[in-house]
Amino acid sequence: NVLHPMGYDAFGLPAEQYAIDHGIHPAASTHANIINFRTQLDNIGFSYDWDREFRTSDPGYYKWTQWIFLQLFAAFFNRHTKKAEKIEELVALFEKEGNKMHTSPGDPGLRFTADEWENFSEQRKMDVLMDYRLAYCGIGEVNWCEALGTVLANDEVINGVSERGGYPVVRKKLRQWYLRITEYADRLLEGLQQVEFSDAMKEMQTNWIGKSSGAEIDFAVADQATGVTLRVYTTRPDTIFGVDFMVIAPEHELVDIITSSGQAQAVDDYLTYVKSRSERERMAEKKISGVFTGAYALNPFNGRKIPVWISEYVLAGYGTGAIMAVPSGDERDHKFAIHFNIPITNIIGEYYNGQEANPTKDAILHNSGFLDGLVMKDAIDVAIGAIEEKGIGTRKVNYKMRDAAFSRQRYWGEPFPIKWIDGTAYPLDETELPLLLPEVDTYGPGPGGEGPLANLPEWTGQHLETNTMPGYAGSSWYFLRYMDPHNDKVFADRKATDYWGQVDLYIGGTEHAVGHLLYSRMWTKGLYDLGYIGHDEPYRRLVNQGMIQGSSRFVYRVRGTNEFVSAGLKENYETDEIHVDVNFVDGVELDVEAFRNWRTEYNEAQFILEDGKYICGTLTEKMSKRLYNTVNPDDLVFKYGADTFRMYEMFLGPVEMSKPWDTKGIEGVHRFLKKLWRLFYDDTKGRVWTEEKATDAELKVLHQTIRRIGNDTERFSFNTGVSGFMIAVNELTDLKCTKKEILAPLLILLTPYAPHIAEELWLQLGNAGSILDASYPVFEEKYVKENSKEYPVSVNGKLRTTMNISLEATQPEVEGLILDNAIVRKWMDGKPAKRIVYVRGKMVNVVV
RNA sequence: GCCCCGGUGGUGAAAUUGGUAGACACGCAGGACUUAAAAUCCUGUGGCCAGCAAUGGCCGUGCCGGUUCAACUCCGGCCCGGGGCACCA
């Protein structure tokens, strides 16, 4: 019993941007695109269960996206039980014992007793709770994209520009909603051990989470009022005697406090410089820069004075925003020391060559006080022990992953079910869901960096949140909705989600590694913790399909002219490269006339040919309309039929592999299907299949094939599976085997590959019942007769017969034509039909 | 810079995990049927050498070494291509 659904993730930035660019409402453009997708999917003959179809932009769906958001809003992560729990339970604990057992993830320094909690104002209580919630609102540095007018998640920013559109992105402090995914860091890591993802995928997620263990250490700052300490995070406390300087991030809170008067101007200048640099510049050119604060920290073990510097290579957002620099062991620290002439202490003896840092853990420590003589990897624990004993630090685990930005200043997304009263966010009641996305006339940004909803008086009048949720909100739980798509009482009935359980097989691209796949894993864990579903990993097995790439063609226009030079001669001219529609190109040779007719500007184009031909340049790149290298599956389906098309795609190679689309070889697959057909029906003799008993040799072929294709299917090796069928058909042809006993079982195996032909032959064999799922799209079928001999000719799989046979009408024309002559003309290699007759339900007679 | 994944005929690729490398298909060459096409069928097709021939020999999975009776497969070091991360202490 297989759940094979399809639906549309229709909210989000791309859809809205497309709508803005084309001046239409996103709901309209989304709808038009869905209609188009559906037609193409049907054409290829996918057996999706369309009864379960939905769109994430439907109120009936996003009602539950909002509902799940409210559950996350009303939950916190209990670090002792390591799971999400209801926020009321936390409130009950606060009332009993304050927060001593549950420190605030958003404000780690916050401590209060039960009495203090009682005396907090309503607003204060809500503020405190906000710092615990799994979905929370806070002020944070975010990736702000001015051109898109919105905040982007880290994974939506590539090299300092937006993934969508390539616009500049800057850091900006804004009020934002977040998901506290960092609380799930360990669970997300552990979960990877029980799922079947590729090593590459697991590694991407592991690196993104970026768990590291070490220690936080407090260094006293010299000549300061008592109590001023500098807290650093390090994974290598064993190197503490090799610390030659400290570095704090430019945004660090101690910058103002510890900077000496003598260095004030220099520090000020440096901070100005850092501010002037965009995120992009910082990433592009990693210049060594920094400034001395004038202050010194004290090594807690030998009292040595260590200069404190400021540099942008230390990130404010990671660890404590401050590091202890060990130049002999860390490349960046080493370069910094050399650049600013800071003396380097060697603590690893001959492992350090004076030229470059050595990050080894195998050296024996020198110049290291009580750690002298220990191997570094053993010294780590010894050092942490001493640090904890002295009360100047603790063992500490850190993660690179940050909480996920969850709000967008856009229109086309789920509205937050949140009301703001006196600066405090209150959830709407469940009965108020769905909070409908209002109609708007324009999508321009609202005042003060707010979203378009802020322009609506009836919206802001109700104090509703003006941000909307990001594109990944709806896609974070849709697989659960497929299990129970029409339920209007709950997001999915527990019986349904328990029955279907995890997604057994998930097919998707690696681009989702650190986005969708991480977010949906977190949502699943949250719903599991709160008792709404019975499993905490959404996907049991993930397969990364390769991408079919486009093969682009270019023409070369001589600059400033309307003259085009063939690729082989272009070096002799100064030319501009122009993408040309691949449909005008046969291989690499341009159809000059088709090109002239393409656009009016080319009507008068002149060509400089080589050997009488115009040869185009080529490049393999992603398939995109913009690059004119798309192939429309409909055309190939029309020419060869859906079955040939499907089978050829499988035959191309392993599913995981990307490759340029090339129809070279599609004839071979088409020939296979025709050959298979001839085991059942002969061009001249008509029906040839029989009820005879099979021989041992024939049974051997059948059973070898069952085994081979069974194995190939298990291994996802569809390309070799296709080969398996070809071998079987060749062998059966050699044996002249036309026996139903052998052929019928093969049709069952063939069904996923060539469903229409398999189905039609199955029925022709007189078998009861369909081998296809009832939801399968059924195409037109034609049924022709020649001299009263019957020829079923599959139109689903579109096997072209030899058109030499002359066909006669056997029935007068009747009602409900499903074919017109234009279609038949293409079918019949340009020959028009004399008459098209619709008979016997779905059957059609065609006369040419 | 770091981390993954690849590299096999003219082409797409197989090789069930250490056991006859190149299955299957495309392309190409030759042949049969046909007035001729189309369709279909048959034969050959990694390279070099010997032979009229059946056939035989040698070399071959990016490069160089190693382990093994046996290596596309395992180990070490390079080269090239694709993808990911990017100052995370």
GROMACS .gro file of N, CA and C (backbone and C1' of nucleotides) in nm, chain B residues 18-21 67-73:
model
   77
  866G        P    1   3.457  -0.631  -0.211
  866G      O5'    2   3.580  -0.661  -0.306
  866G      C5'    3   3.576  -0.629  -0.444
  866G      C4'    4   3.640  -0.738  -0.524
  866G      C3'    5   3.581  -0.877  -0.500
  866G      O3'    6   3.590  -0.955  -0.620
  866G      C1'    7   3.808  -0.881  -0.455
  867G        P    8   3.463  -0.957  -0.717
  867G      O5'    9   3.514  -1.060  -0.826
  867G      C5'   10   3.614  -1.019  -0.920
  867G      C4'   11   3.656  -1.138  -1.004
  867G      C3'   12   3.540  -1.226  -1.046
  867G      O3'   13   3.572  -1.283  -1.172
  867G      C1'   14   3.691  -1.351  -0.916
  868U        P   15   3.520  -1.218  -1.309
  868U      O5'   16   3.585  -1.317  -1.416
  868U      C5'   17   3.727  -1.327  -1.428
  868U      C4'   18   3.763  -1.331  -1.574
  868U      C3'   19   3.718  -1.208  -1.654
  868U      O3'   20   3.815  -1.181  -1.754
  868U      C1'   21   3.618  -1.401  -1.744
  869A        P   22   3.915  -1.066  -1.728
  869A      O5'   23   3.822  -0.937  -1.721
  869A      C5'   24   3.757  -0.893  -1.837
  869A      C4'   25   3.645  -0.801  -1.798
  869A      C3'   26   3.569  -0.743  -1.916
  869A      O3'   27   3.462  -0.831  -1.950
  869A      C1'   28   3.634  -0.569  -1.771
  915U        P   29   5.391  -0.556  -0.251
  915U      O5'   30   5.252  -0.581  -0.178
  915U      C5'   31   5.239  -0.565  -0.038
  915U      C4'   32   5.098  -0.594   0.005
  915U      C3'   33   5.041  -0.728  -0.042
  915U      O3'   34   5.083  -0.835   0.042
  915U      C1'   35   4.883  -0.556  -0.081
  916U        P   36   5.136  -0.969  -0.028
  916U      O5'   37   5.007  -1.029  -0.098
  916U      C5'   38   4.896  -1.069  -0.019
  916U      C4'   39   4.782  -1.107  -0.108
  916U      C3'   40   4.815  -1.207  -0.218
  916U      O3'   41   4.816  -1.339  -0.169
  916U      C1'   42   4.685  -1.029  -0.306
  917C        P   43   4.930  -1.441  -0.224
  917C      O5'   44   4.881  -1.475  -0.373
  917C      C5'   45   4.970  -1.545  -0.461
  917C      C4'   46   4.894  -1.580  -0.586
  917C      C3'   47   4.815  -1.468  -0.650
  917C      O3'   48   4.896  -1.385  -0.731
  917C      C1'   49   4.679  -1.660  -0.635
  918A        P   50   4.877  -1.230  -0.732
  918A      O5'   51   4.729  -1.212  -0.787
  918A      C5'   52   4.702  -1.241  -0.924
  918A      C4'   53   4.554  -1.225  -0.951
  918A      C3'   54   4.496  -1.089  -0.916
  918A      O3'   55   4.518  -0.996  -1.020
  918A      C1'   56   4.355  -1.260  -0.832
  919A        P   57   4.541  -0.845  -0.985
  919A      O5'   58   4.399  -0.800  -0.926
  919A      C5'   59   4.281  -0.801  -1.006
  919A      C4'   60   4.209  -0.669  -0.994
  919A      C3'   61   4.289  -0.548  -1.044
  919A      O3'   62   4.200  -0.450  -1.093
  919A      C1'   63   4.247  -0.523  -0.814
  920C        P   64   4.158  -0.454  -1.243
  920C      O5'   65   4.063  -0.326  -1.254
  920C      C5'   66   4.119  -0.196  -1.261
  920C      C4'   67   4.018  -0.094  -1.220
  920C      C3'   68   3.983  -0.092  -1.072
  920C      O3'   69   4.078  -0.017  -0.999
  920C      C1'   70   3.785  -0.079  -1.203
  921U        P   71   4.130  -0.066  -0.857
  921U      O5'   72   3.996  -0.093  -0.773
  921U      C5'   73   3.910   0.015  -0.737
  921U      C4'   74   3.788  -0.040  -0.669
  921U      C3'   75   3.815  -0.106  -0.535
  921U      O3'   76   3.717  -0.067  -0.441
  921U      C1'   77   3.709  -0.259  -0.683
   0.00000   0.00000   0.00000
